[in-house]
Amino acid sequence: TRSTRPQRLLGAVQKNATRGDPGSVIQAIDHYCRNKEWAMNVGDEKGCILDSVVSEVNPATVLELGTYCGYSTVRIARLLPPHAKLITLEFNPAVAAIARQVIAWAGLEDKVQLVEGASGDFIPRIKEQFGVKTFDLVFLDHWKEYYLPDTKLMEECGLLRKGSVLLADNVVCPGAPDYLEYVRSSPRYESRYFKSHLEYTKVEDGLEKSVFLG
Ligand SMILES: Nc1ncnc2c1ncn2[C@@H]1O[C@H](/C=C/CNC(=O)c2cc([N+](=O)[O-])cc(O)c2O)[C@@H](O)[C@H]1O
Ligand SMILES: [Mg+2]
């Protein structure tokens, strides 16, 4: 039977990237998705904005919602200080299996905990199950209608502290209008839009960075 897009993306990594070299994994995926087959990775242009926010926050604890093939997982984990932890949630087991191999190829498995499951089920259990008090940085990149409910859930579960940073992909395309309205109008967030383009295209998209004020 025909391979899946995630399987073909992993193939491009194994063919073109050097084991243990996260930069080459990122380059191999971007080259494949720009020249052969589009895929919904945050990509190189928005990826540079992601990199700058990660470097600025210098987080000890990161939560990623929606691993997909692990492209942004690798981008974030490669910048983390030693002993920092990234928990990434992915509910499609087949996709999670690909992401594990991409993360391993980059040599970053020690910094990443990939959890198979739905964010709505896992967010309430993260504290006791993973010993995390609060997250310094959350990267939202899963189905767009979950951005808002999951943000409210993280607030309710006490996973955000004064200064926690939420960074949301695709706030223009495909868009997350209810989430955007919430973080931009709530007095509990200081929100800012980083204009960019949808990965590998000229279509406008961007990242919304929202600091939780407690
Ligand atoms: N509640 C949940 N818990 C755990 N994992 C979950 C989840 N909801 C979705 N996922 C997983 O996260 C990925 C979905 C990403 C949606 N992105 C997108 O739909 C998307 C679309 C475009 N686009 O259409 O141009 C561009 C982009 O950058 C995009 O991120 C999939 O791997 C899916 O299995
Ligand atoms: Mg995205």
XYZ file of N, CA and C and ligand atoms in Angstrom:
677
model
N 0.871 -1.214 0.000
C 0.000 0.000 0.000
C 0.889 1.239 0.000
N 0.304 2.332 -0.494
C 1.051 3.598 -0.638
C 1.499 4.096 0.736
N 2.700 4.712 0.771
C 3.171 5.241 2.063
C 2.367 6.502 2.421
N 2.488 6.895 3.682
C 1.808 8.120 4.127
C 2.782 9.291 4.009
N 2.249 10.495 4.063
C 3.084 11.693 3.987
C 4.101 11.727 5.128
N 3.670 11.453 6.385
C 4.678 11.407 7.459
C 5.784 10.382 7.212
N 5.420 9.234 6.631
C 6.453 8.212 6.339
C 7.433 8.725 5.285
N 6.913 9.445 4.284
C 7.793 9.974 3.235
C 8.684 11.086 3.790
N 8.143 11.857 4.731
C 8.927 12.925 5.364
C 10.061 12.311 6.189
N 9.756 11.242 6.934
C 10.798 10.528 7.701
C 11.864 9.981 6.749
N 11.428 9.459 5.613
C 12.376 8.928 4.624
C 13.345 9.995 4.160
N 12.839 11.199 3.963
C 13.692 12.309 3.520
C 14.719 12.654 4.598
N 14.298 12.561 5.861
C 15.222 12.823 6.977
C 16.318 11.749 7.003
N 15.911 10.480 6.915
C 16.888 9.381 7.004
C 17.841 9.389 5.810
N 17.375 9.903 4.689
C 18.201 9.931 3.468
C 19.163 11.122 3.491
N 18.664 12.292 3.972
C 19.424 13.527 3.765
C 20.008 14.168 5.017
N 19.568 13.720 6.187
C 20.071 14.373 7.413
C 21.107 13.486 8.096
N 21.958 14.134 8.877
C 23.005 13.434 9.645
C 22.481 13.103 11.035
N 22.625 11.846 11.429
C 22.175 11.449 12.779
C 22.837 12.330 13.831
N 22.017 12.803 14.794
C 22.595 13.580 15.896
C 22.788 15.052 15.571
N 22.358 15.448 14.347
C 22.524 16.838 13.923
C 21.155 17.468 13.672
N 20.591 18.103 14.710
C 19.226 18.655 14.573
C 19.076 19.637 13.406
N 20.097 20.462 13.175
C 20.035 21.425 12.076
C 19.839 20.739 10.735
N 20.507 19.600 10.551
C 20.380 18.896 9.260
C 19.011 18.235 9.130
N 18.412 17.858 10.267
C 17.051 17.287 10.237
C 16.052 18.374 9.821
N 16.209 19.552 10.398
C 15.336 20.690 10.063
C 15.474 21.036 8.576
N 16.722 21.104 8.112
C 16.979 21.440 6.696
C 16.394 20.389 5.758
N 16.550 19.118 6.127
C 16.056 18.029 5.257
C 14.531 18.101 5.124
N 13.836 18.378 6.236
C 12.369 18.472 6.189
C 11.934 19.696 5.378
N 12.558 20.838 5.637
C 12.170 22.049 4.897
C 12.433 21.890 3.398
N 13.564 21.283 3.043
C 13.874 21.091 1.618
C 12.849 20.158 0.959
N 12.509 19.071 1.677
C 11.540 18.114 1.135
C 10.169 18.783 0.965
N 9.735 19.530 1.996
C 8.383 20.104 1.965
C 8.269 21.304 1.043
N 9.381 21.972 0.772
C 9.361 23.120 -0.147
C 9.449 22.624 -1.607
N 10.162 21.526 -1.811
C 10.435 21.119 -3.200
C 9.685 19.881 -3.658
N 9.289 19.029 -2.713
C 8.656 17.764 -3.138
C 7.198 17.695 -2.717
N 6.952 17.849 -1.419
C 5.586 17.606 -0.903
C 5.324 18.476 0.316
N 4.359 19.440 0.175
C 4.022 20.301 1.308
C 3.590 19.476 2.501
N 3.956 19.947 3.719
C 3.425 19.327 4.938
C 3.272 20.414 5.983
N 2.425 20.199 6.976
C 2.049 21.256 7.908
C 3.033 21.421 9.076
N 4.334 21.563 8.708
C 5.345 21.904 9.717
C 5.322 23.419 9.882
N 5.757 23.917 11.025
C 5.775 25.376 11.199
C 6.680 26.014 10.147
N 7.682 25.279 9.694
C 8.520 25.709 8.571
C 9.674 26.619 8.962
N 10.449 27.028 7.954
C 11.687 27.768 8.225
C 11.436 29.231 8.582
N 10.491 29.890 7.898
C 10.259 31.324 8.164
C 9.634 31.535 9.544
N 8.532 30.884 9.823
C 7.924 30.991 11.162
C 8.833 30.326 12.201
N 9.600 29.333 11.746
C 10.526 28.625 12.636
C 11.572 29.550 13.238
N 11.997 30.548 12.444
C 12.976 31.509 12.985
C 12.357 32.358 14.092
N 11.069 32.670 13.958
C 10.363 33.428 15.008
C 10.241 32.541 16.249
N 9.890 31.277 16.018
C 9.806 30.302 17.126
C 11.151 30.234 17.845
N 12.230 30.110 17.064
C 13.573 30.044 17.659
C 13.849 31.260 18.542
N 13.466 32.445 18.055
C 13.803 33.663 18.819
C 13.008 33.730 20.116
N 11.759 33.262 20.073
C 10.945 33.255 21.309
C 11.501 32.224 22.288
N 11.879 31.039 21.804
C 12.461 30.003 22.687
C 13.742 30.536 23.322
N 14.589 31.162 22.526
C 15.855 31.685 23.052
C 15.608 32.782 24.091
N 14.600 33.609 23.833
C 14.287 34.710 24.772
C 13.749 34.163 26.091
N 12.841 33.164 25.992
C 12.219 32.604 27.209
C 13.196 31.711 27.952
N 14.080 31.024 27.168
C 15.055 30.074 27.752
C 14.349 29.154 28.761
N 13.344 28.418 28.308
C 12.442 27.695 29.215
C 13.054 26.443 29.841
N 12.673 26.165 31.074
C 13.053 24.893 31.705
C 11.980 23.849 31.420
N 10.735 24.321 31.228
C 9.628 23.398 30.927
C 8.840 23.929 29.735
N 8.643 23.049 28.736
C 7.910 23.412 27.520
C 6.825 22.372 27.278
N 5.638 22.836 26.868
C 4.572 21.934 26.433
C 4.273 22.249 24.979
N 4.256 21.210 24.124
C 3.874 21.387 22.722
C 2.589 20.607 22.490
N 1.596 21.244 21.909
C 0.321 20.591 21.620
C 0.256 20.341 20.119
N 0.283 19.043 19.745
C 0.288 18.670 18.330
C 1.695 18.493 17.804
N 2.242 17.288 18.010
C 3.613 16.995 17.599
C 3.749 16.917 16.086
N 2.740 16.274 15.463
C 2.791 15.909 14.042
C 4.084 15.129 13.801
N 4.959 15.558 12.854
C 6.152 14.745 12.568
C 7.356 15.127 13.416
N 7.186 16.082 14.322
C 8.268 16.408 15.247
C 9.182 17.527 14.787
N 8.827 18.204 13.692
C 9.675 19.284 13.165
C 9.867 20.394 14.190
N 8.757 20.903 14.761
C 8.893 21.994 15.740
C 9.435 21.463 17.065
N 9.187 20.199 17.343
C 9.760 19.562 18.535
C 11.281 19.630 18.476
N 11.836 19.288 17.302
C 13.291 19.334 17.096
C 13.781 20.777 17.152
N 13.034 21.703 16.517
C 13.439 23.124 16.522
C 13.542 23.649 17.944
N 12.560 23.302 18.790
C 12.537 23.802 20.161
C 13.599 23.078 21.005
N 13.599 21.745 20.955
C 14.488 20.956 21.831
C 15.955 21.266 21.577
N 16.316 21.582 20.343
C 17.740 21.835 20.037
C 18.246 23.103 20.726
N 17.319 23.967 21.141
C 17.697 25.248 21.763
C 17.605 25.216 23.295
N 17.121 24.102 23.851
C 16.867 24.058 25.302
C 18.162 23.894 26.082
N 18.236 24.530 27.267
C 19.401 24.336 28.127
C 19.396 22.902 28.662
N 20.559 22.412 29.155
C 20.607 21.049 29.705
C 19.565 20.905 30.815
N 18.993 19.729 30.986
C 17.999 19.420 32.037
C 16.638 20.045 31.785
N 16.495 20.861 30.743
C 15.163 21.376 30.406
C 14.349 20.229 29.803
N 13.008 20.311 29.955
C 12.162 19.219 29.486
C 11.087 19.741 28.539
N 10.864 19.018 27.444
C 9.796 19.343 26.509
C 8.824 18.167 26.491
N 7.564 18.433 26.862
C 6.515 17.410 26.740
C 5.699 17.747 25.505
N 5.548 16.789 24.593
C 4.785 17.044 23.382
C 3.666 16.017 23.260
N 2.454 16.505 22.981
C 1.269 15.644 22.925
C 0.836 15.406 21.481
N 0.589 14.125 21.157
C 0.165 13.757 19.809
C -0.842 12.604 19.940
N -2.067 12.788 19.369
C -3.022 11.701 19.600
C -3.104 10.677 18.479
N -2.438 10.885 17.373
C -2.461 9.887 16.307
C -1.249 8.971 16.449
N -1.462 7.711 16.828
C -0.329 6.802 17.101
C 0.619 6.628 15.918
N 0.084 6.572 14.699
C 0.936 6.379 13.514
C 1.847 7.584 13.322
N 1.283 8.763 13.548
C 2.063 10.002 13.406
C 3.089 10.093 14.543
N 2.661 9.713 15.753
C 3.576 9.739 16.908
C 4.785 8.839 16.660
N 4.542 7.700 16.005
C 5.634 6.751 15.730
C 6.660 7.373 14.785
N 6.177 8.166 13.825
C 7.098 8.858 12.909
C 7.869 9.923 13.676
N 7.145 10.700 14.485
C 7.781 11.794 15.235
C 8.883 11.272 16.145
N 8.634 10.128 16.785
C 9.666 9.548 17.670
C 10.959 9.305 16.889
N 10.813 8.824 15.648
C 12.001 8.491 14.848
C 12.712 9.757 14.369
N 11.924 10.808 14.075
C 12.533 12.075 13.655
C 13.313 12.687 14.823
N 12.694 12.665 16.013
C 13.329 13.216 17.222
C 14.596 12.422 17.559
N 14.518 11.094 17.401
C 15.682 10.232 17.676
C 16.798 10.499 16.662
N 16.412 10.678 15.374
C 17.423 10.952 14.353
C 18.201 12.233 14.683
N 17.499 13.186 15.260
C 18.127 14.461 15.658
C 18.944 14.298 16.942
N 18.782 13.167 17.630
C 19.545 12.910 18.854
C 19.009 13.662 20.056
N 17.714 13.975 20.017
C 17.128 14.825 21.071
C 16.156 14.083 21.973
N 16.176 12.727 21.924
C 15.183 11.977 22.694
C 15.303 12.215 24.193
N 16.504 12.596 24.677
C 16.652 12.807 26.123
C 15.973 14.075 26.607
N 15.695 15.001 25.694
C 15.083 16.278 26.109
C 13.578 16.276 25.883
N 13.098 15.241 25.187
C 11.699 15.243 24.737
C 10.924 14.075 25.316
N 9.726 14.367 25.827
C 8.817 13.300 26.261
C 7.589 13.389 25.348
N 7.491 12.451 24.405
C 6.341 12.430 23.488
C 5.262 11.577 24.123
N 4.093 12.173 24.358
C 2.983 11.465 24.999
C 1.878 11.251 23.974
N 1.443 10.012 23.796
C 0.349 9.722 22.872
C -0.966 9.902 23.605
N -1.749 10.825 23.125
C -3.039 11.035 23.765
C -3.592 12.392 23.381
N -4.828 12.633 23.778
C -5.500 13.888 23.442
C -5.203 14.930 24.517
N -4.967 16.145 24.093
C -4.602 17.223 25.027
C -5.657 17.374 26.116
N -6.938 17.275 25.742
C -8.014 17.454 26.725
C -7.948 16.436 27.846
N -7.499 15.227 27.515
C -7.381 14.181 28.546
C -6.115 14.361 29.367
N -5.044 14.791 28.683
C -3.727 14.803 29.347
C -3.434 16.050 30.153
N -3.919 17.174 29.722
C -3.584 18.419 30.432
C -3.932 18.329 31.919
N -5.118 17.796 32.284
C -5.442 17.698 33.721
C -4.550 16.724 34.487
N -3.827 15.853 33.765
C -3.029 14.837 34.474
C -1.539 15.146 34.475
N -1.161 16.229 33.766
C 0.277 16.497 33.580
C 0.984 16.716 34.918
N 0.353 17.487 35.819
C 1.017 17.820 37.086
C 1.465 16.569 37.814
N 0.482 15.674 38.110
C 0.869 14.524 38.967
C 1.612 13.469 38.150
N 1.276 13.367 36.845
C 1.900 12.280 36.073
C 3.334 12.610 35.637
N 3.605 13.910 35.387
C 4.934 14.261 34.867
C 5.723 15.163 35.816
N 5.143 15.426 36.996
C 5.872 16.214 37.995
C 6.203 17.607 37.525
N 5.364 18.155 36.636
C 5.585 19.537 36.185
C 4.668 20.455 36.980
N 5.195 21.547 37.535
C 4.339 22.499 38.253
C 3.670 23.430 37.251
N 4.521 24.199 36.535
C 3.977 25.111 35.513
C 4.887 25.063 34.279
N 4.360 25.540 33.162
C 5.142 25.592 31.923
C 5.636 27.009 31.662
N 6.895 27.113 31.312
C 7.467 28.420 30.958
C 7.036 28.826 29.556
N 6.849 27.792 28.692
C 6.476 28.045 27.296
C 5.521 26.958 26.824
N 4.453 27.348 26.134
C 3.535 26.408 25.487
C 3.479 26.765 24.012
N 3.692 25.760 23.127
C 3.575 25.974 21.683
C 2.307 25.270 21.219
N 1.347 26.026 20.727
C 0.071 25.488 20.272
C 0.098 25.334 18.760
N -0.065 24.072 18.293
C -0.017 23.823 16.847
C -0.870 22.616 16.479
N -1.874 22.309 17.304
C -2.754 21.162 17.045
C -4.005 21.646 16.328
N -5.090 20.888 16.320
C -6.294 21.336 15.610
C -6.706 22.672 16.187
N -7.015 23.598 15.327
C -7.140 25.010 15.731
C -8.309 25.263 16.661
N -9.362 24.441 16.585
C -10.514 24.652 17.468
C -10.216 24.240 18.908
N -9.057 23.567 19.111
C -8.707 23.180 20.484
C -7.882 24.255 21.188
N -7.365 25.241 20.419
C -6.488 26.234 21.064
C -7.158 26.873 22.277
N -8.370 27.393 22.107
C -9.039 28.103 23.196
C -9.430 27.183 24.352
N -10.159 26.082 24.097
C -10.511 25.218 25.235
C -9.292 24.712 25.990
N -8.221 24.381 25.273
C -7.025 23.871 25.968
C -6.335 24.973 26.776
N -6.388 26.209 26.283
C -5.791 27.322 27.035
C -6.559 27.542 28.343
N -7.882 27.502 28.249
C -8.704 27.659 29.465
C -8.440 26.515 30.434
N -8.255 25.309 29.863
C -7.976 24.131 30.692
C -6.625 24.282 31.402
N -5.624 24.786 30.678
C -4.299 24.976 31.302
C -4.393 25.997 32.438
N -5.199 27.041 32.235
C -5.396 28.046 33.306
C -6.024 27.375 34.524
N -7.120 26.632 34.259
C -7.857 25.979 35.356
C -6.990 24.977 36.111
N -6.092 24.283 35.396
C -5.245 23.262 36.021
C -4.003 23.871 36.668
N -3.894 25.189 36.632
C -2.760 25.860 37.291
C -1.430 25.575 36.624
N -1.470 25.331 35.304
C -0.222 25.004 34.582
C 0.496 26.253 34.064
N -0.158 27.420 34.215
C 0.466 28.677 33.780
C 0.790 29.522 35.007
N 1.937 30.199 34.960
C 2.309 31.098 36.058
C 2.541 32.486 35.482
N 2.653 33.505 36.325
C 2.923 34.867 35.851
C 4.176 34.830 34.977
N 4.033 35.203 33.705
C 5.170 35.198 32.789
C 5.208 34.025 31.828
N 4.363 33.016 32.059
C 4.323 31.893 31.092
C 3.977 32.448 29.717
N 4.634 31.911 28.685
C 4.427 32.379 27.317
C 3.684 31.330 26.499
N 2.576 31.752 25.881
C 1.875 30.894 24.912
C 2.277 31.375 23.528
N 2.704 30.470 22.660
C 3.021 30.818 21.279
C 2.151 29.935 20.394
N 1.288 30.578 19.607
C 0.306 29.847 18.797
C 0.618 29.982 17.315
N 0.710 28.853 16.610
C 0.925 28.862 15.164
C -0.424 29.061 14.461
N -0.410 29.541 13.217
C -1.574 29.555 12.328
C -2.726 30.437 12.766
N -2.443 31.534 13.444
C -3.551 32.343 13.939
C -4.261 33.093 12.801
N -3.637 33.111 11.613
C -4.296 33.695 10.439
C -4.735 32.595 9.471
N -3.830 31.631 9.183
C -4.169 30.548 8.251
C -3.683 29.212 8.778
N -4.557 28.266 9.093
C -6.021 28.270 8.906
C -6.780 29.229 9.815
N -6.183 29.735 10.878
C -6.869 30.687 11.742
C -7.399 30.053 13.012
N -7.402 30.856 14.069
C -7.967 30.438 15.363
C -8.651 31.669 15.951
N -9.751 32.108 15.312
C -10.361 33.391 15.667
C -10.828 33.515 17.110
N -11.437 32.447 17.638
C -11.929 32.538 19.021
C -10.768 32.652 20.012
N -9.673 31.901 19.714
C -8.479 31.967 20.575
C -7.887 33.383 20.536
N -7.755 33.909 19.308
C -7.151 35.229 19.117
C -7.947 36.300 19.876
N -9.263 36.231 19.740
C -10.143 37.192 20.414
C -9.912 37.124 21.934
N -9.804 35.879 22.414
C -9.652 35.669 23.864
C -8.339 36.265 24.377
N -7.222 35.871 23.806
C -5.927 36.319 24.350
C -5.705 37.822 24.122
N -6.349 38.373 23.059
C -6.148 39.800 22.783
C -7.043 40.687 23.635
N -8.180 40.137 24.112
C -9.112 40.970 24.894
C -9.006 40.699 26.396
N -8.469 39.549 26.777
C -8.391 39.221 28.207
C -7.342 40.080 28.914
N -7.684 40.651 30.088
C -6.703 41.417 30.861
C -5.606 40.520 31.439
N -5.787 39.195 31.310
C -4.795 38.271 31.897
C -3.663 37.935 30.918
N -3.732 38.511 29.710
C -2.675 38.246 28.717
C -2.187 39.541 28.100
N -0.893 39.550 27.784
C -0.274 40.609 26.971
C 0.071 39.912 25.662
N -0.629 40.244 24.576
C -0.539 39.504 23.332
C 0.094 40.309 22.205
N 0.844 39.612 21.326
C 1.510 40.296 20.205
C 1.564 39.363 19.012
N 1.285 39.910 17.819
C 1.245 39.134 16.584
C 2.551 39.297 15.811
N 3.134 38.136 15.432
C 4.350 38.146 14.606
C 3.940 37.743 13.195
N 3.869 38.707 12.302
C 3.413 38.469 10.934
C 4.454 37.656 10.161
N 3.980 36.673 9.409
C 4.890 35.839 8.615
C 4.101 35.257 7.447
N 4.471 34.057 7.034
C 3.758 33.400 5.932
C 3.498 31.949 6.272
N 2.434 31.421 5.721
C 2.137 29.992 5.851
C 3.341 29.227 5.316
N 3.724 28.193 6.043
C 4.936 27.439 5.705
C 5.019 27.123 4.204
N 6.192 27.414 3.633
C 6.520 27.069 2.246
C 5.617 27.762 1.215
N 4.891 28.826 1.627
C 4.014 29.530 0.666
C 4.171 31.041 0.847
N 3.436 31.811 0.005
C 3.440 33.272 0.109
C 2.165 33.781 0.781
N 1.364 32.837 1.268
C 0.105 33.194 1.948
C 0.430 33.786 3.318
N -0.304 34.835 3.731
C -0.023 35.370 5.068
C -0.437 34.387 6.154
N 0.406 34.300 7.173
C 0.080 33.618 8.420
C 0.968 34.272 9.470
N 0.822 33.835 10.709
C 1.681 34.398 11.746
C 1.530 33.646 13.047
N 2.381 34.049 13.990
C 2.379 33.463 15.330
C 1.882 34.520 16.307
N 1.072 34.105 17.269
C 0.630 35.023 18.328
C 1.352 34.636 19.607
N 2.092 35.596 20.190
C 2.788 35.364 21.442
C 1.997 36.049 22.549
N 1.571 35.252 23.533
C 0.735 35.799 24.609
C 1.363 35.468 25.950
N 1.681 36.509 26.715
C 2.283 36.312 28.038
C 1.178 36.296 29.083
N 1.116 35.254 29.883
C 0.117 35.147 30.954
C 0.539 36.066 32.096
N -0.388 36.891 32.567
C -0.023 37.905 33.581
C -0.358 37.442 34.997
N -0.953 36.230 35.095
C -1.253 35.677 36.425
C -2.629 36.096 36.903
N -6.191 17.666 20.862
C -5.085 17.077 20.370
N -4.253 16.398 21.189
C -3.138 15.833 20.690
N -2.778 15.868 19.379
C -3.597 16.523 18.548
C -4.765 17.164 18.989
N -5.366 17.746 17.924
C -4.598 17.481 16.849
N -3.528 16.727 17.228
C -2.450 16.287 16.346
O -1.733 17.455 15.961
C -1.595 17.494 14.541
C -2.576 18.460 13.973
C -2.190 19.661 13.583
C -3.209 20.625 13.038
N -2.535 21.599 12.203
C -3.169 22.116 11.156
O -4.344 21.848 10.885
C -2.416 23.024 10.272
C -2.943 23.292 9.004
C -2.255 24.130 8.133
N -2.825 24.388 6.863
O -3.906 23.850 6.549
O -2.227 25.181 6.063
C -1.022 24.703 8.493
C -0.505 24.437 9.760
O 0.674 24.985 10.169
C -1.203 23.610 10.658
O -0.652 23.420 11.902
C -1.882 16.083 14.073
O -0.695 15.310 14.118
C -2.923 15.616 15.075
O -2.920 14.218 15.209
Mg 0.893 24.830 12.296
